[in-house]
């Protein structure tokens, strides 16, 4: 599996449309990506978009599910923090997360997660999550329920959400800079264990320690490194 592009609109810290295209330089030939930026610039949101488009869930939602936190929503309603729709940016009526990827079959797919409010208004009640899966190689849309399409995505990339979260993402807050070597060594070994299906590694953090992390990954994975700098 190889990620080709991540797109989205109105998700948490990222207002409006955004895109990261891995098919152009300097990201095209980089095997390791460090996403850096100040607090609130959208680092974790970018990874949220990746996970939403593939799994309709994010690592942060998994943690929130354990605490059962409820967030205030419009019209005196609440929404569980573990609900994927909670990522929709406040004050907006619609948003989406989209990923283009090459599946294990060698075909190119596009998975799209959408969230919107009734009447196309920020004050509208949240509608059910939408999910689409396109086979770009054949220019056809996969048919099925959201649950069936999500299962299809997992099969196409060869990873469940839990496996993806443990093996591919090094999320902000999941490691301390002082323990970077230990945590990265574990991540690298997991990547090696599934190296036939995973072709990239994502690291997230502020500027401090990023170069150390990239150096460790680059040395152990023998891949080029690149940095995506986000600004608020």
Short mmCIF file of C-alpha atoms in Angstrom, two decimals:
data_model
loop_
_atom_site.label_atom_id
_atom_site.label_comp_id
_atom_site.label_asym_id
_atom_site.label_seq_id
_atom_site.Cartn_x
_atom_site.Cartn_y
_atom_site.Cartn_z
CA UNK A 1 0.00 0.00 0.00
CA UNK A 2 1.21 3.48 -0.85
CA UNK A 3 -0.43 6.80 0.00
CA UNK A 4 -0.51 9.16 -2.98
CA UNK A 5 -2.40 12.16 -1.59
CA UNK A 6 -4.30 13.42 1.45
CA UNK A 7 -7.01 16.05 1.04
CA UNK A 8 -9.63 17.57 3.27
CA UNK A 9 -11.79 20.51 4.13
CA UNK A 10 -12.93 22.11 7.41
CA UNK A 11 -11.46 19.55 9.79
CA UNK A 12 -10.56 20.66 13.33
CA UNK A 13 -7.56 23.02 13.07
CA UNK A 14 -7.53 23.14 9.27
CA UNK A 15 -10.07 25.59 7.81
CA UNK A 16 -11.03 25.42 4.17
CA UNK A 17 -9.49 23.06 1.62
CA UNK A 18 -6.07 21.50 2.09
CA UNK A 19 -3.95 18.91 0.28
CA UNK A 20 -0.65 17.06 0.68
CA UNK A 21 0.46 15.48 -2.59
CA UNK A 22 3.04 12.73 -2.21
CA UNK A 23 3.44 12.34 -5.98
CA UNK A 24 5.49 15.54 -6.35
CA UNK A 25 8.84 16.53 -4.89
CA UNK A 26 10.13 16.85 -2.25
CA UNK A 27 7.75 14.19 -0.93
CA UNK A 28 7.72 11.94 -4.01
CA UNK A 29 10.92 10.07 -3.15
CA UNK A 30 10.85 10.50 0.63
CA UNK A 31 10.17 7.33 2.60
CA UNK A 32 9.85 9.16 5.93
CA UNK A 33 7.66 12.19 6.60
CA UNK A 34 7.96 14.46 9.62
CA UNK A 35 5.00 16.81 10.05
CA UNK A 36 6.03 19.80 12.14
CA UNK A 37 4.50 23.08 13.22
CA UNK A 38 3.37 25.11 16.20
CA UNK A 39 0.43 24.19 18.40
CA UNK A 40 -2.84 24.49 16.49
CA UNK A 41 -1.25 24.49 13.04
CA UNK A 42 -2.99 21.24 12.09
CA UNK A 43 -0.39 18.51 12.51
CA UNK A 44 -2.66 16.00 14.21
CA UNK A 45 -5.59 17.08 12.03
CA UNK A 46 -3.68 16.05 8.92
CA UNK A 47 -3.29 12.55 10.33
CA UNK A 48 -6.94 12.63 11.40
CA UNK A 49 -7.84 13.21 7.76
CA UNK A 50 -5.73 10.25 6.69
CA UNK A 51 -7.38 7.95 9.23
CA UNK A 52 -10.91 9.22 8.64
CA UNK A 53 -10.66 8.60 4.91
CA UNK A 54 -9.40 5.06 5.45
CA UNK A 55 -11.11 3.93 8.66
CA UNK A 56 -13.75 6.48 9.80
CA UNK A 57 -11.80 6.78 13.05
CA UNK A 58 -8.65 8.36 14.49
CA UNK A 59 -6.22 7.53 17.31
CA UNK A 60 -7.58 10.45 19.34
CA UNK A 61 -11.10 9.06 19.06
CA UNK A 62 -9.95 5.68 20.31
CA UNK A 63 -8.63 7.32 23.47
CA UNK A 64 -11.76 9.46 23.83
CA UNK A 65 -13.97 6.37 23.60
CA UNK A 66 -12.50 5.16 26.88
CA UNK A 67 -13.34 8.41 28.71
CA UNK A 68 -16.85 8.73 27.18
CA UNK A 69 -16.55 12.52 26.84
CA UNK A 70 -19.53 14.40 25.38
CA UNK A 71 -19.01 17.66 23.46
CA UNK A 72 -21.52 20.50 23.15
CA UNK A 73 -23.09 20.80 19.70
CA UNK A 74 -25.76 23.02 18.13
CA UNK A 75 -29.33 23.30 19.43
CA UNK A 76 -28.38 22.13 22.94
CA UNK A 77 -27.34 18.75 21.60
CA UNK A 78 -24.14 16.89 22.38
CA UNK A 79 -21.85 14.63 20.38
CA UNK A 80 -19.47 12.00 21.69
CA UNK A 81 -15.83 12.97 21.32
CA UNK A 82 -15.30 9.47 19.92
CA UNK A 83 -17.77 10.21 17.09
CA UNK A 84 -15.85 10.84 13.86
CA UNK A 85 -18.14 13.78 13.07
CA UNK A 86 -16.66 15.66 16.03
CA UNK A 87 -13.68 16.44 13.77
CA UNK A 88 -15.86 18.72 11.62
CA UNK A 89 -14.65 22.25 12.27
CA UNK A 90 -16.94 24.37 14.44
CA UNK A 91 -18.93 27.00 12.57
CA UNK A 92 -18.87 25.08 9.29
CA UNK A 93 -21.63 23.19 7.49
CA UNK A 94 -19.59 20.52 5.72
CA UNK A 95 -16.20 18.90 5.57
CA UNK A 96 -14.44 15.93 4.10
CA UNK A 97 -11.30 13.79 4.25
CA UNK A 98 -9.97 12.07 1.15
CA UNK A 99 -7.05 9.77 0.41
CA UNK A 100 -5.68 8.43 -2.88
CA UNK A 101 -3.72 5.22 -2.45
CA UNK A 102 -2.27 2.28 -4.33
CA UNK A 103 -3.76 -0.95 -3.00
CA UNK A 104 -2.01 -4.29 -2.60
CA UNK A 105 -3.58 -5.25 -5.92
CA UNK A 106 -1.61 -2.49 -7.64
CA UNK A 107 -4.74 -0.53 -8.49
CA UNK A 108 -5.28 3.09 -7.44
CA UNK A 109 -8.23 3.94 -5.21
CA UNK A 110 -9.75 7.07 -3.66
CA UNK A 111 -11.61 6.82 -0.35
CA UNK A 112 -13.67 9.78 0.81
CA UNK A 113 -15.22 10.48 4.22
CA UNK A 114 -17.79 13.28 4.48
CA UNK A 115 -19.66 15.04 7.27
CA UNK A 116 -22.33 17.71 6.88
CA UNK A 117 -25.12 19.51 8.69
CA UNK A 118 -28.79 19.73 7.79
CA UNK A 119 -29.74 22.44 5.33
CA UNK A 120 -26.12 23.16 4.52
CA UNK A 121 -26.01 25.50 7.53
CA UNK A 122 -23.52 25.61 10.45
CA UNK A 123 -26.54 25.61 12.79
CA UNK A 124 -27.99 22.44 11.25
CA UNK A 125 -28.07 19.07 12.97
CA UNK A 126 -25.27 16.69 12.01
CA UNK A 127 -26.15 14.18 9.31
CA UNK A 128 -24.84 10.64 9.15
CA UNK A 129 -21.27 10.15 7.94
CA UNK A 130 -20.90 9.54 4.21
CA UNK A 131 -18.27 7.23 2.75
CA UNK A 132 -17.29 6.51 -0.86
CA UNK A 133 -14.66 4.29 -2.44
CA UNK A 134 -13.60 4.82 -6.05
CA UNK A 135 -11.38 2.56 -8.14
CA UNK A 136 -9.50 5.21 -10.09
CA UNK A 137 -7.73 2.62 -12.24
CA UNK A 138 -11.07 1.39 -13.58
CA UNK A 139 -13.01 4.65 -13.06
CA UNK A 140 -15.71 2.78 -11.13
CA UNK A 141 -17.31 3.28 -7.72
CA UNK A 142 -17.36 0.40 -5.24
CA UNK A 143 -20.86 -0.44 -3.99
CA UNK A 144 -21.90 -1.31 -0.43
CA UNK A 145 -22.77 0.08 2.97
CA UNK A 146 -20.29 2.21 4.87
CA UNK A 147 -19.34 -0.79 6.98
CA UNK A 148 -18.79 -2.93 3.90
CA UNK A 149 -16.72 -0.25 2.17
CA UNK A 150 -14.55 0.26 5.24
CA UNK A 151 -13.92 -3.49 5.36
CA UNK A 152 -12.99 -3.31 1.67
CA UNK A 153 -10.45 -0.55 2.37
CA UNK A 154 -8.81 -2.59 5.13
CA UNK A 155 -8.53 -5.53 2.77
CA UNK A 156 -7.09 -3.36 -0.01
CA UNK A 157 -4.34 -1.91 2.21
CA UNK A 158 -3.74 -5.08 4.20
CA UNK A 159 -4.16 -3.43 7.59
CA UNK A 160 -6.89 -2.94 10.16
CA UNK A 161 -7.18 0.43 11.93
CA UNK A 162 -5.42 -0.98 14.99
CA UNK A 163 -2.54 -2.35 12.90
CA UNK A 164 -2.27 0.92 10.97
CA UNK A 165 -2.22 2.95 14.17
CA UNK A 166 0.43 0.77 15.82
CA UNK A 167 2.66 0.30 12.82
CA UNK A 168 2.46 3.36 10.60
CA UNK A 169 1.60 6.42 12.68
CA UNK A 170 3.82 7.98 15.30
CA UNK A 171 1.27 10.42 16.66
CA UNK A 172 2.03 13.57 18.60
CA UNK A 173 2.04 12.89 22.32
CA UNK A 174 2.72 9.17 21.88
CA UNK A 175 6.40 9.59 22.62
CA UNK A 176 8.78 11.76 24.55
CA UNK A 177 11.80 13.31 22.85
CA UNK A 178 14.14 11.77 25.43
CA UNK A 179 12.75 8.31 24.62
CA UNK A 180 12.63 8.84 20.85
CA UNK A 181 15.16 6.13 20.11
CA UNK A 182 13.23 3.48 22.05
CA UNK A 183 9.84 4.35 20.59
CA UNK A 184 11.16 4.67 17.06
CA UNK A 185 13.00 1.37 17.31
CA UNK A 186 9.69 -0.32 18.14
CA UNK A 187 7.91 1.47 15.29
CA UNK A 188 10.68 0.62 12.84
CA UNK A 189 10.55 -3.06 13.75
CA UNK A 190 6.78 -3.08 13.24
CA UNK A 191 7.26 -1.46 9.85
CA UNK A 192 9.84 -4.08 8.95
CA UNK A 193 7.42 -6.82 9.99
CA UNK A 194 4.91 -5.62 7.39
CA UNK A 195 7.35 -4.01 4.96
CA UNK A 196 5.76 -5.75 1.99
CA UNK A 197 2.52 -3.83 2.47
CA UNK A 198 3.64 -0.53 4.01
CA UNK A 199 5.87 1.83 2.07
CA UNK A 200 5.92 4.94 4.27
CA UNK A 201 6.32 6.20 7.81
CA UNK A 202 4.77 9.31 9.34
CA UNK A 203 6.28 11.15 12.29
CA UNK A 204 4.56 14.06 13.98
CA UNK A 205 6.06 16.54 16.38
CA UNK A 206 7.28 20.07 16.95
CA UNK A 207 10.67 21.17 15.65
CA UNK A 208 12.49 19.98 18.76
CA UNK A 209 13.74 16.46 18.27
CA UNK A 210 12.39 16.07 14.73
CA UNK A 211 15.83 15.90 13.13
CA UNK A 212 16.88 13.27 15.65
CA UNK A 213 13.78 11.21 14.91
CA UNK A 214 14.28 11.48 11.16
CA UNK A 215 17.92 10.49 11.45
CA UNK A 216 17.00 7.40 13.46
CA UNK A 217 14.30 6.36 11.02
CA UNK A 218 16.42 7.07 7.98
CA UNK A 219 19.31 5.03 9.36
CA UNK A 220 17.20 2.02 10.26
CA UNK A 221 14.82 2.07 7.30
CA UNK A 222 17.42 3.24 4.76
CA UNK A 223 14.93 5.66 3.23
CA UNK A 224 15.01 9.33 2.34
CA UNK A 225 13.38 11.78 4.72
CA UNK A 226 11.21 14.85 4.20
CA UNK A 227 9.59 17.45 6.45
CA UNK A 228 6.10 18.91 6.02
CA UNK A 229 6.03 22.26 7.86
CA UNK A 230 2.56 23.51 8.83
CA UNK A 231 1.86 27.08 9.86
CA UNK A 232 -1.34 28.28 11.57
#
